[in-house]
CSV table of C-alpha atoms in Angstrom, one decimal:
chain,number,residue,atom,x,y,z
A,1,MET,CA,4.0,-7.2,12.6
A,2,THR,CA,5.9,-10.4,13.2
A,3,GLU,CA,9.3,-10.3,11.7
A,4,THR,CA,9.4,-14.0,11.9
A,5,ALA,CA,6.5,-14.2,9.5
A,6,VAL,CA,8.7,-13.0,6.7
A,7,THR,CA,10.9,-16.1,6.9
A,8,ASP,CA,7.9,-18.4,7.4
A,9,SER,CA,9.1,-21.6,5.7
A,10,THR,CA,5.7,-22.6,4.4
A,11,THR,CA,5.2,-19.4,2.4
A,12,GLY,CA,8.8,-18.8,1.2
A,13,SER,CA,10.4,-21.1,-1.2
A,14,ALA,CA,14.0,-22.0,-1.3
A,15,ASP,CA,14.2,-22.6,-5.1
A,16,GLU,CA,13.4,-19.0,-6.0
A,17,ILE,CA,16.9,-17.9,-5.6
A,18,VAL,CA,17.1,-15.5,-8.6
A,19,SER,CA,16.6,-11.8,-8.0
A,20,PRO,CA,14.2,-10.5,-6.8
A,21,PRO,CA,13.7,-13.5,-4.3
A,22,GLY,CA,10.2,-12.4,-3.3
A,23,PRO,CA,9.0,-15.2,-0.9
A,24,HIS,CA,5.4,-13.9,-0.9
A,25,GLY,CA,2.6,-13.9,-3.4
A,26,TYR,CA,2.7,-10.3,-4.1
A,27,SER,CA,6.3,-10.1,-5.1
A,28,HIS,CA,5.7,-10.3,-8.8
A,29,ASP,CA,3.6,-7.2,-8.7
A,30,LYS,CA,6.1,-5.4,-6.5
A,31,GLU,CA,6.7,-2.5,-8.8
A,32,ALA,CA,2.9,-1.9,-9.3
A,33,HIS,CA,2.4,-1.9,-5.6
A,34,LEU,CA,5.2,0.6,-5.1
A,35,LYS,CA,4.0,2.8,-7.7
A,36,ARG,CA,0.5,2.8,-6.2
A,37,LEU,CA,1.8,3.5,-2.7
A,38,ARG,CA,4.0,6.4,-4.1
A,39,ARG,CA,0.8,7.9,-5.6
A,40,ILE,CA,-0.9,7.7,-2.2
A,41,GLU,CA,2.1,9.2,-0.5
A,42,GLY,CA,1.8,12.0,-3.0
A,43,GLN,CA,-1.9,12.4,-2.1
A,44,ILE,CA,-1.0,12.6,1.7
A,45,ARG,CA,1.5,15.3,1.0
A,46,GLY,CA,-1.2,17.0,-1.2
A,47,LEU,CA,-3.4,16.9,1.9
A,48,GLN,CA,-0.7,18.7,3.9
A,49,ARG,CA,-0.5,21.6,1.3
A,50,MET,CA,-4.3,21.8,1.4
A,51,VAL,CA,-4.3,22.3,5.1
A,52,GLU,CA,-1.3,24.8,4.9
A,53,GLN,CA,-3.2,26.7,2.3
A,54,ASP,CA,-6.6,26.8,4.2
A,55,VAL,CA,-8.4,24.9,1.4
A,56,TYR,CA,-12.1,24.5,1.9
A,57,CYS,CA,-12.8,21.6,4.5
A,58,ILE,CA,-15.1,19.7,2.0
A,59,ASP,CA,-12.4,19.7,-0.7
A,60,ILE,CA,-10.0,18.2,1.8
A,61,LEU,CA,-12.5,15.5,2.8
A,62,THR,CA,-12.9,14.6,-0.9
A,63,GLN,CA,-9.2,14.1,-1.1
A,64,VAL,CA,-9.2,12.0,2.1
A,65,SER,CA,-11.8,9.7,0.4
A,66,ALA,CA,-9.6,9.3,-2.6
A,67,SER,CA,-6.6,8.4,-0.5
A,68,THR,CA,-8.6,5.9,1.6
A,69,LYS,CA,-9.9,4.4,-1.6
A,70,GLY,CA,-6.3,4.1,-2.9
A,71,LEU,CA,-5.2,2.2,0.3
A,72,GLN,CA,-8.2,-0.1,0.0
A,73,SER,CA,-7.6,-1.0,-3.6
A,74,PHE,CA,-3.9,-1.8,-2.5
A,75,ALA,CA,-5.2,-3.8,0.3
A,76,LEU,CA,-7.7,-5.8,-1.9
A,77,GLN,CA,-5.0,-6.6,-4.5
A,78,LEU,CA,-2.6,-7.8,-1.7
A,79,LEU,CA,-5.3,-9.8,-0.2
A,80,GLU,CA,-6.2,-11.5,-3.5
A,81,GLU,CA,-2.6,-12.5,-4.1
A,82,HIS,CA,-2.3,-13.8,-0.5
A,83,LEU,CA,-5.3,-15.9,-0.9
A,84,ARG,CA,-4.1,-17.2,-4.3
A,85,HIS,CA,-0.6,-18.0,-3.1
A,86,CYS,CA,-0.2,-18.4,0.7
A,87,VAL,CA,-3.7,-19.7,1.5
A,88,ALA,CA,-3.9,-21.9,-1.5
A,89,ALA,CA,-0.5,-23.3,-0.8
A,90,ALA,CA,-1.5,-24.1,2.8
A,91,ALA,CA,-4.7,-25.9,1.4
A,92,ALA,CA,-2.8,-27.8,-1.2
A,93,GLY,CA,-0.4,-28.9,1.6
A,94,GLY,CA,-3.3,-30.7,3.1
A,95,GLY,CA,-2.3,-30.1,6.8
A,96,PRO,CA,-3.9,-28.3,9.6
A,97,GLU,CA,-2.3,-25.1,8.6
A,98,ILE,CA,-5.1,-24.0,6.3
A,99,ASP,CA,-7.4,-23.2,9.3
A,100,GLU,CA,-4.8,-20.9,10.8
A,101,LYS,CA,-4.2,-19.2,7.5
A,102,VAL,CA,-7.9,-18.7,6.9
A,103,ALA,CA,-8.5,-17.3,10.4
A,104,GLU,CA,-5.5,-15.0,10.0
A,105,ALA,CA,-6.9,-13.7,6.6
A,106,THR,CA,-10.3,-13.3,8.0
A,107,ALA,CA,-9.0,-11.3,10.9
A,108,ALA,CA,-7.1,-9.0,8.4
A,109,ILE,CA,-10.4,-8.5,6.4
A,110,ALA,CA,-12.3,-7.7,9.6
A,111,ARG,CA,-9.6,-5.1,10.5
A,112,LEU,CA,-10.1,-3.5,7.0
A,113,LEU,CA,-13.8,-3.5,7.3
A,114,ARG,CA,-13.8,-1.9,10.7
A,115,THR,CA,-11.6,1.1,9.8
B,1,MET,CA,-12.1,21.0,-5.5
B,2,THR,CA,-13.5,24.5,-5.9
B,3,GLU,CA,-10.8,27.2,-5.6
B,4,THR,CA,-13.6,29.7,-5.1
B,5,ALA,CA,-14.7,28.0,-1.9
B,6,VAL,CA,-11.5,29.1,-0.3
B,7,THR,CA,-12.6,32.7,-0.5
B,8,ASP,CA,-16.2,32.0,0.3
B,9,SER,CA,-17.3,35.2,2.1
B,10,THR,CA,-19.5,33.3,4.6
B,11,THR,CA,-16.8,31.2,5.9
B,12,GLY,CA,-13.8,33.6,5.7
B,13,SER,CA,-13.7,36.6,7.9
B,14,ALA,CA,-11.9,39.8,6.9
B,15,ASP,CA,-10.9,40.8,10.4
B,16,GLU,CA,-8.6,37.7,11.1
B,17,ILE,CA,-5.7,39.4,9.3
B,18,VAL,CA,-3.1,38.4,11.7
B,19,SER,CA,-1.0,35.3,10.9
B,20,PRO,CA,-2.2,32.6,10.4
B,21,PRO,CA,-5.1,34.0,8.4
B,22,GLY,CA,-7.0,30.7,8.5
B,23,PRO,CA,-10.4,31.3,6.9
B,24,HIS,CA,-11.9,27.9,7.9
B,25,GLY,CA,-12.9,26.1,11.1
B,26,TYR,CA,-10.0,23.8,11.0
B,27,SER,CA,-7.3,26.5,10.9
B,28,HIS,CA,-6.7,26.9,14.6
B,29,ASP,CA,-5.9,23.2,14.7
B,30,LYS,CA,-3.6,23.4,11.7
B,31,GLU,CA,-0.5,22.3,13.5
B,32,ALA,CA,-2.2,19.2,14.9
B,33,HIS,CA,-3.6,18.4,11.4
B,34,LEU,CA,-0.2,18.7,9.7
B,35,LYS,CA,1.5,16.5,12.5
B,36,ARG,CA,-1.2,13.9,12.1
B,37,LEU,CA,-0.8,13.9,8.2
B,38,ARG,CA,2.9,13.7,8.4
B,39,ARG,CA,2.5,10.6,10.6
B,40,ILE,CA,0.3,9.1,8.1
B,41,GLU,CA,2.9,9.9,5.3
B,42,GLY,CA,5.4,8.1,7.4
B,43,GLN,CA,3.2,5.1,7.5
B,44,ILE,CA,2.8,5.1,3.8
B,45,ARG,CA,6.5,5.2,3.3
B,46,GLY,CA,6.8,2.4,5.9
B,47,LEU,CA,4.3,0.4,3.6
B,48,GLN,CA,6.6,0.9,0.6
B,49,ARG,CA,9.6,-0.4,2.7
B,50,MET,CA,7.5,-3.3,3.8
B,51,VAL,CA,6.8,-4.2,0.1
B,52,GLU,CA,10.4,-3.8,-0.9
B,53,GLN,CA,11.6,-6.1,1.9
B,54,ASP,CA,8.9,-8.7,1.0
B,55,VAL,CA,7.3,-8.5,4.5
B,56,TYR,CA,4.4,-11.0,5.0
B,57,CYS,CA,1.2,-9.9,3.4
B,58,ILE,CA,-0.9,-10.0,6.6
B,59,ASP,CA,1.5,-7.6,8.4
B,60,ILE,CA,1.1,-5.2,5.4
B,61,LEU,CA,-2.6,-5.4,5.7
B,62,THR,CA,-2.4,-4.6,9.3
B,63,GLN,CA,-0.4,-1.4,8.5
B,64,VAL,CA,-2.8,-0.5,5.8
B,65,SER,CA,-5.7,-0.7,8.4
B,66,ALA,CA,-3.7,1.6,10.7
B,67,SER,CA,-3.1,4.2,8.0
B,68,THR,CA,-6.8,4.1,6.9
B,69,LYS,CA,-7.8,4.6,10.6
B,70,GLY,CA,-5.5,7.6,10.8
B,71,LEU,CA,-7.0,9.1,7.6
B,72,GLN,CA,-10.6,8.7,9.0
B,73,SER,CA,-9.7,10.2,12.3
B,74,PHE,CA,-8.3,13.2,10.5
B,75,ALA,CA,-11.5,13.3,8.4
B,76,LEU,CA,-13.7,13.1,11.4
B,77,GLN,CA,-11.9,15.9,13.2
B,78,LEU,CA,-12.0,18.1,10.1
B,79,LEU,CA,-15.8,17.3,9.7
B,80,GLU,CA,-16.6,18.2,13.3
B,81,GLU,CA,-14.9,21.6,12.9
B,82,HIS,CA,-16.6,22.1,9.6
B,83,LEU,CA,-20.0,21.5,11.2
B,84,ARG,CA,-19.1,23.6,14.2
B,85,HIS,CA,-17.9,26.6,12.2
B,86,CYS,CA,-19.1,26.6,8.5
B,87,VAL,CA,-22.4,24.8,9.0
B,88,ALA,CA,-23.3,26.6,12.1
B,89,ALA,CA,-22.4,30.0,10.6
B,90,ALA,CA,-24.8,29.3,7.7
B,91,ALA,CA,-27.5,28.3,10.2
B,92,ALA,CA,-27.0,31.3,12.3
B,93,GLY,CA,-27.1,33.4,9.0
B,94,GLY,CA,-30.7,32.3,8.7
B,95,GLY,CA,-30.6,32.2,4.9
B,96,PRO,CA,-31.3,29.4,2.5
B,97,GLU,CA,-27.5,28.6,2.5
B,98,ILE,CA,-27.9,26.1,5.3
B,99,ASP,CA,-29.5,23.5,3.0
B,100,GLU,CA,-26.8,23.7,0.6
B,101,LYS,CA,-24.1,23.4,3.3
B,102,VAL,CA,-25.8,20.5,4.9
B,103,ALA,CA,-26.2,18.7,1.6
B,104,GLU,CA,-22.6,19.2,0.8
B,105,ALA,CA,-21.5,17.8,4.2
B,106,THR,CA,-23.7,14.9,3.9
B,107,ALA,CA,-22.3,14.1,0.4
B,108,ALA,CA,-18.8,14.3,1.9
B,109,ILE,CA,-19.8,11.8,4.7
B,110,ALA,CA,-21.4,9.5,2.1
B,111,ARG,CA,-18.0,9.5,0.3
B,112,LEU,CA,-16.2,8.7,3.5
B,113,LEU,CA,-18.7,5.8,4.3
B,114,ARG,CA,-18.4,4.4,0.8
B,115,THR,CA,-14.6,4.1,0.6
C,1,MET,CA,-31.0,5.7,23.7
C,2,THR,CA,-32.0,8.7,25.9
C,3,GLU,CA,-35.8,8.8,26.4
C,4,THR,CA,-35.4,12.4,27.5
C,5,ALA,CA,-34.0,13.4,24.1
C,6,VAL,CA,-37.3,12.8,22.5
C,7,THR,CA,-38.9,15.6,24.5
C,8,ASP,CA,-35.9,18.0,24.2
C,9,SER,CA,-37.4,21.4,24.2
C,10,THR,CA,-34.9,22.7,21.7
C,11,THR,CA,-35.6,20.3,19.0
C,12,GLY,CA,-39.4,19.9,19.4
C,13,SER,CA,-41.8,22.7,18.6
C,14,ALA,CA,-44.8,23.7,20.5
C,15,ASP,CA,-46.9,24.6,17.5
C,16,GLU,CA,-46.9,21.2,15.9
C,17,ILE,CA,-49.7,19.9,18.0
C,18,VAL,CA,-51.7,18.0,15.3
C,19,SER,CA,-51.1,14.1,15.1
C,20,PRO,CA,-48.5,12.9,14.4
C,21,PRO,CA,-46.6,15.4,16.7
C,22,GLY,CA,-43.2,14.5,15.3
C,23,PRO,CA,-40.7,16.5,17.2
C,24,HIS,CA,-37.6,15.7,15.0
C,25,GLY,CA,-36.3,16.7,11.6
C,26,TYR,CA,-37.0,13.3,10.0
C,27,SER,CA,-40.8,13.2,10.9
C,28,HIS,CA,-42.1,14.5,7.7
C,29,ASP,CA,-40.3,11.8,5.8
C,30,LYS,CA,-41.5,9.1,8.2
C,31,GLU,CA,-43.5,7.1,5.6
C,32,ALA,CA,-40.4,7.1,3.2
C,33,HIS,CA,-38.2,5.8,6.1
C,34,LEU,CA,-40.6,3.1,7.2
C,35,LYS,CA,-40.9,1.9,3.6
C,36,ARG,CA,-37.2,1.8,3.2
C,37,LEU,CA,-36.8,-0.1,6.5
C,38,ARG,CA,-39.6,-2.6,5.6
C,39,ARG,CA,-37.5,-3.3,2.4
C,40,ILE,CA,-34.4,-3.9,4.4
C,41,GLU,CA,-36.4,-6.2,6.7
C,42,GLY,CA,-37.5,-8.2,3.7
C,43,GLN,CA,-33.9,-8.4,2.7
C,44,ILE,CA,-32.9,-9.9,6.1
C,45,ARG,CA,-35.7,-12.4,5.8
C,46,GLY,CA,-34.4,-13.3,2.3
C,47,LEU,CA,-31.0,-13.8,3.9
C,48,GLN,CA,-32.6,-16.4,6.2
C,49,ARG,CA,-34.2,-18.2,3.4
C,50,MET,CA,-30.9,-18.3,1.5
C,51,VAL,CA,-29.2,-19.8,4.5
C,52,GLU,CA,-32.0,-22.3,4.9
C,53,GLN,CA,-31.8,-23.3,1.2
C,54,ASP,CA,-27.9,-23.6,1.1
C,55,VAL,CA,-27.5,-21.0,-1.4
C,56,TYR,CA,-24.0,-20.4,-2.5
C,57,CYS,CA,-21.9,-18.3,0.1
C,58,ILE,CA,-20.9,-15.6,-2.4
C,59,ASP,CA,-24.5,-14.8,-3.4
C,60,ILE,CA,-25.4,-14.5,0.3
C,61,LEU,CA,-22.5,-12.0,0.8
C,62,THR,CA,-23.8,-10.0,-2.1
C,63,GLN,CA,-27.2,-9.8,-0.5
C,64,VAL,CA,-25.6,-8.8,2.8
C,65,SER,CA,-23.8,-5.9,0.9
C,66,ALA,CA,-27.1,-4.8,-0.5
C,67,SER,CA,-28.7,-4.7,3.0
C,68,THR,CA,-25.8,-2.9,4.5
C,69,LYS,CA,-26.0,-0.3,1.7
C,70,GLY,CA,-29.7,0.1,2.4
C,71,LEU,CA,-29.0,0.6,6.1
C,72,GLN,CA,-26.3,3.2,5.3
C,73,SER,CA,-28.5,5.1,2.9
C,74,PHE,CA,-31.2,5.3,5.5
C,75,ALA,CA,-28.6,6.6,8.0
C,76,LEU,CA,-27.3,9.2,5.7
C,77,GLN,CA,-30.7,10.6,5.0
C,78,LEU,CA,-31.6,10.6,8.8
C,79,LEU,CA,-28.3,12.4,9.4
C,80,GLU,CA,-28.9,15.0,6.7
C,81,GLU,CA,-32.3,15.7,8.3
C,82,HIS,CA,-30.8,15.9,11.7
C,83,LEU,CA,-28.0,18.3,10.6
C,84,ARG,CA,-30.6,20.5,8.8
C,85,HIS,CA,-33.1,20.6,11.6
C,86,CYS,CA,-31.6,19.8,15.1
C,87,VAL,CA,-28.1,21.0,14.5
C,88,ALA,CA,-29.1,24.1,12.6
C,89,ALA,CA,-31.7,25.0,15.3
C,90,ALA,CA,-29.0,24.8,17.9
C,91,ALA,CA,-26.8,27.1,15.8
C,92,ALA,CA,-29.5,29.5,15.3
C,93,GLY,CA,-30.2,29.5,18.9
C,94,GLY,CA,-26.8,31.0,19.4
C,95,GLY,CA,-26.1,29.3,22.8
C,96,PRO,CA,-23.4,26.7,23.8
C,97,GLU,CA,-25.6,23.9,22.7
C,98,ILE,CA,-24.2,23.8,19.2
C,99,ASP,CA,-20.8,22.3,20.4
C,100,GLU,CA,-22.7,19.5,22.1
C,101,LYS,CA,-24.9,18.8,19.1
C,102,VAL,CA,-21.9,18.8,16.8
C,103,ALA,CA,-19.9,16.5,18.9
C,104,GLU,CA,-22.9,14.2,19.2
C,105,ALA,CA,-23.4,14.1,15.5
C,106,THR,CA,-19.7,13.5,14.8
C,107,ALA,CA,-19.7,10.6,17.3
C,108,ALA,CA,-22.6,9.1,15.4
C,109,ILE,CA,-20.8,9.4,12.0
C,110,ALA,CA,-17.7,7.7,13.6
C,111,ARG,CA,-19.8,4.9,14.6
C,112,LEU,CA,-21.2,4.5,11.2
C,113,LEU,CA,-17.7,4.7,9.7
C,114,ARG,CA,-16.2,2.1,12.1
C,115,THR,CA,-18.8,-0.5,11.4
D,1,MET,CA,-27.6,-14.0,-7.3
D,2,THR,CA,-26.9,-16.9,-9.7
D,3,GLU,CA,-29.4,-19.7,-9.1
D,4,THR,CA,-27.0,-22.0,-10.9
D,5,ALA,CA,-24.4,-21.4,-8.3
D,6,VAL,CA,-26.5,-23.3,-5.8
D,7,THR,CA,-26.1,-26.4,-7.8
D,8,ASP,CA,-22.5,-25.7,-8.9
D,9,SER,CA,-21.1,-29.3,-9.1
D,10,THR,CA,-17.7,-28.2,-7.8
D,11,THR,CA,-19.0,-26.8,-4.6
D,12,GLY,CA,-21.8,-29.3,-3.8
D,13,SER,CA,-21.2,-32.9,-3.5
D,14,ALA,CA,-23.6,-35.7,-4.4
D,15,ASP,CA,-22.6,-38.1,-1.7
D,16,GLU,CA,-23.9,-35.9,1.1
D,17,ILE,CA,-27.4,-37.0,0.9
D,18,VAL,CA,-28.2,-37.4,4.5
D,19,SER,CA,-29.9,-34.6,6.4
D,20,PRO,CA,-28.7,-31.9,6.5
D,21,PRO,CA,-27.8,-31.8,2.8
D,22,GLY,CA,-25.8,-28.7,3.3
D,23,PRO,CA,-23.5,-28.5,0.1
D,24,HIS,CA,-21.6,-25.4,1.4
D,25,GLY,CA,-19.0,-24.6,4.0
D,26,TYR,CA,-21.5,-22.7,6.3
D,27,SER,CA,-24.0,-25.5,6.5
D,28,HIS,CA,-22.9,-26.9,9.8
D,29,ASP,CA,-23.3,-23.5,11.3
D,30,LYS,CA,-26.7,-23.0,9.9
D,31,GLU,CA,-28.6,-22.6,13.2
D,32,ALA,CA,-26.2,-20.1,14.4
D,33,HIS,CA,-26.4,-18.1,11.3
D,34,LEU,CA,-30.2,-18.2,11.3
D,35,LYS,CA,-30.3,-17.1,15.0
D,36,ARG,CA,-28.0,-14.3,14.2
D,37,LEU,CA,-30.1,-13.1,11.3
D,38,ARG,CA,-33.3,-13.2,13.2
D,39,ARG,CA,-31.7,-11.0,15.8
D,40,ILE,CA,-30.8,-8.5,13.0
D,41,GLU,CA,-34.3,-8.8,11.6
D,42,GLY,CA,-35.6,-7.9,15.2
D,43,GLN,CA,-33.2,-4.8,15.2
D,44,ILE,CA,-34.6,-3.6,11.8
D,45,ARG,CA,-38.2,-3.9,13.2
D,46,GLY,CA,-36.9,-2.0,16.3
D,47,LEU,CA,-35.7,0.7,13.9
D,48,GLN,CA,-39.2,1.0,12.4
D,49,ARG,CA,-40.8,1.3,15.9
D,50,MET,CA,-38.2,4.0,16.6
D,51,VAL,CA,-39.2,6.0,13.6
D,52,GLU,CA,-42.9,5.5,14.4
D,53,GLN,CA,-42.4,6.8,17.8
D,54,ASP,CA,-40.2,9.7,16.7
D,55,VAL,CA,-37.2,8.7,18.8
D,56,TYR,CA,-34.2,11.1,18.7
D,57,CYS,CA,-32.2,10.7,15.4
D,58,ILE,CA,-29.0,10.1,17.0
D,59,ASP,CA,-30.4,7.1,18.9
D,60,ILE,CA,-31.7,5.7,15.8
D,61,LEU,CA,-28.3,6.0,14.2
D,62,THR,CA,-26.7,4.2,17.0
D,63,GLN,CA,-29.1,1.3,16.4
D,64,VAL,CA,-28.4,1.5,12.6
D,65,SER,CA,-24.6,1.1,13.5
D,66,ALA,CA,-25.4,-1.9,15.7
D,67,SER,CA,-27.4,-3.7,12.9
D,68,THR,CA,-24.7,-3.0,10.3
D,69,LYS,CA,-22.1,-4.4,12.7
D,70,GLY,CA,-24.3,-7.5,13.0
D,71,LEU,CA,-24.5,-7.9,9.3
D,72,GLN,CA,-20.8,-7.5,8.9
D,73,SER,CA,-20.1,-10.1,11.6
D,74,PHE,CA,-22.4,-12.5,9.8
D,75,ALA,CA,-20.6,-11.8,6.5
D,76,LEU,CA,-17.2,-12.3,8.0
D,77,GLN,CA,-18.1,-15.6,9.5
D,78,LEU,CA,-19.6,-16.7,6.2
D,79,LEU,CA,-16.5,-15.7,4.4
D,80,GLU,CA,-14.3,-17.5,6.7
D,81,GLU,CA,-16.2,-20.7,6.2
D,82,HIS,CA,-16.2,-20.1,2.4
D,83,LEU,CA,-12.4,-19.7,2.3
D,84,ARG,CA,-11.9,-22.7,4.6
D,85,HIS,CA,-14.2,-25.0,2.5
D,86,CYS,CA,-14.8,-23.9,-1.0
D,87,VAL,CA,-11.6,-22.0,-1.7
D,88,ALA,CA,-9.5,-24.5,0.1
D,89,ALA,CA,-11.2,-27.3,-1.8
D,90,ALA,CA,-10.5,-25.6,-5.1
D,91,ALA,CA,-6.8,-25.3,-4.1
D,92,ALA,CA,-6.6,-28.9,-3.0
D,93,GLY,CA,-8.0,-29.8,-6.4
D,94,GLY,CA,-5.0,-28.4,-8.0
D,95,GLY,CA,-6.8,-27.2,-11.1
D,96,PRO,CA,-7.2,-23.6,-12.5
D,97,GLU,CA,-10.4,-23.2,-10.5
D,98,ILE,CA,-8.6,-21.7,-7.7
D,99,ASP,CA,-7.9,-18.5,-9.5
D,100,GLU,CA,-11.6,-18.0,-10.2
D,101,LYS,CA,-12.7,-18.8,-6.6
D,102,VAL,CA,-10.1,-16.3,-5.3
D,103,ALA,CA,-11.2,-13.6,-7.7
D,104,GLU,CA,-14.8,-14.2,-6.7
D,105,ALA,CA,-14.1,-14.1,-3.0
D,106,THR,CA,-12.1,-10.9,-3.4
D,107,ALA,CA,-14.9,-9.3,-5.4
D,108,ALA,CA,-17.2,-10.1,-2.5
D,109,ILE,CA,-14.8,-8.6,0.1
D,110,ALA,CA,-14.6,-5.4,-2.0
D,111,ARG,CA,-18.3,-5.2,-2.1
D,112,LEU,CA,-18.4,-5.4,1.7
D,113,LEU,CA,-15.7,-2.8,2.0
D,114,ARG,CA,-17.5,-0.3,-0.3
D,115,THR,CA,-20.8,-0.4,1.3
C-alpha cells in the first residue's frame, strides 16, 4: 500500500478540480463500489452471527463463498477500470511506463488468483 | 441455509448443556472464529475508506486479496472441524448418512474452489 | 508422494485380491478418471497447437480455463471418494488416526484453493 | 474460440511477413510457452500413471495442484504479454477499441478466477 501511489502524477489529473476530484479510474463508480462493499461488510457481520448462533458449518461455508464471490466481483470491476484508465493512459503516453503498469496489474491479478 | 440442520440430532448432543451449548464441531473455537471474522470486517471497512479516499487501484486490489485470503483461511478451519466432527461422527455411526455428509462437504468445497 | 501410503494397511483391504487390487477409494472409478485425464491431456496438446499457430491470446486463455476446470473436477471427485472411503474408514476405526487423515485432507484442499 | 480472432486485422500486422510471423504479443516467447506446456502435458500423463498404479489419493491431489499452478502461470504470462501488446496497441490507437479490448481481457481474467 504505497501512499505515494495516490498522488502519482501520471494517473491523477490536475484539471479535474470539481468535487469529487477522483484521480483514479474507479472514481466515477465510487458510490456503486461503496454500496457493494457495505453489502459485503453486512455479510461478514452475518457470518459472525451465524458462528455465535452455532449455525450448521456447511451453511456458514455457503455464506463464505458468497462473500468471497462479492469481493472478487468488486476486484474485477476495479481491475477493469484500472486497465481502461491507468494502463491505457500509460500506453497512450507512449513512454516506458506501460511495461511497469502492466507488470503491476499482472502481479495484482496473480495475487487474486492465488488466494 | 437449512435451519433444521442446526438441530440435527446426529451432530448436536443433548448432554452439552453447559454454556456455550455449541452443537457443532467449530463451537470450541468460537472465540477464535469471531476474532478472525471481526478482523476481516475491519479489512472490508478499510476497503471502503480506501475507495472514499481515492487510493490507488492496485493497493485496493492488494487489500481485497488479503481479505479473500482471510475468508478462505476461516473456511478451511471450519471445514477441518466439520470433517473431524460431523463427517467422522456420521462415519462412526455406520449408517448411510456418511454418503450424504461427504457429498454435502464436497459440494461446499466445490463452491469455495469456484469463487 | 509417499510410496508407503499406497500400502497403508488401514486404507487397503486384504479381501480385494483379484486384479486390479485397487487399495484406494477411487479405484472403482479408475476408467472414468483415466478417460477424464486423457481428455485434459488432449486439451493441453491443443494449447500447444494454438501457441504454434499464433491463435489469439484470449482464445488460448479460454482453453486454459477449460483445462483448469477439468483438473479441478477431477480433484473434487477424487477428494469425495477419499473422504467417503479413507477418511470414513479412519473414523469408523475409532482410533486417533482420524485427526491425521482430516488434517491431511484439509491441507490438500488448501493447496487446491491456493492454486 | 473464434477462428476469426486469429486473423483479426487490428491485432495482426501484414508487414511482419518474415519468420516467425507471430501476429500476437506472446509470439516471441513461443518456445518458452511450448516448453512449459509440454511439461504440463507430462504432469497430466504422470497423473494417469498414478491413477493406474493406485497411488494414494492425497499424492494425486498434490500433483493436480502442481499442474493447475503450471497452467495458471502460463495464463498469467500470456495475459501480461496480451496487456502489453494488444491492449496497449489499442490504447495507443486512441479509438474506441480500447473499451472492447479491456472488457475482453477482464472477462478472460474472470474465467480464470472462477475455475
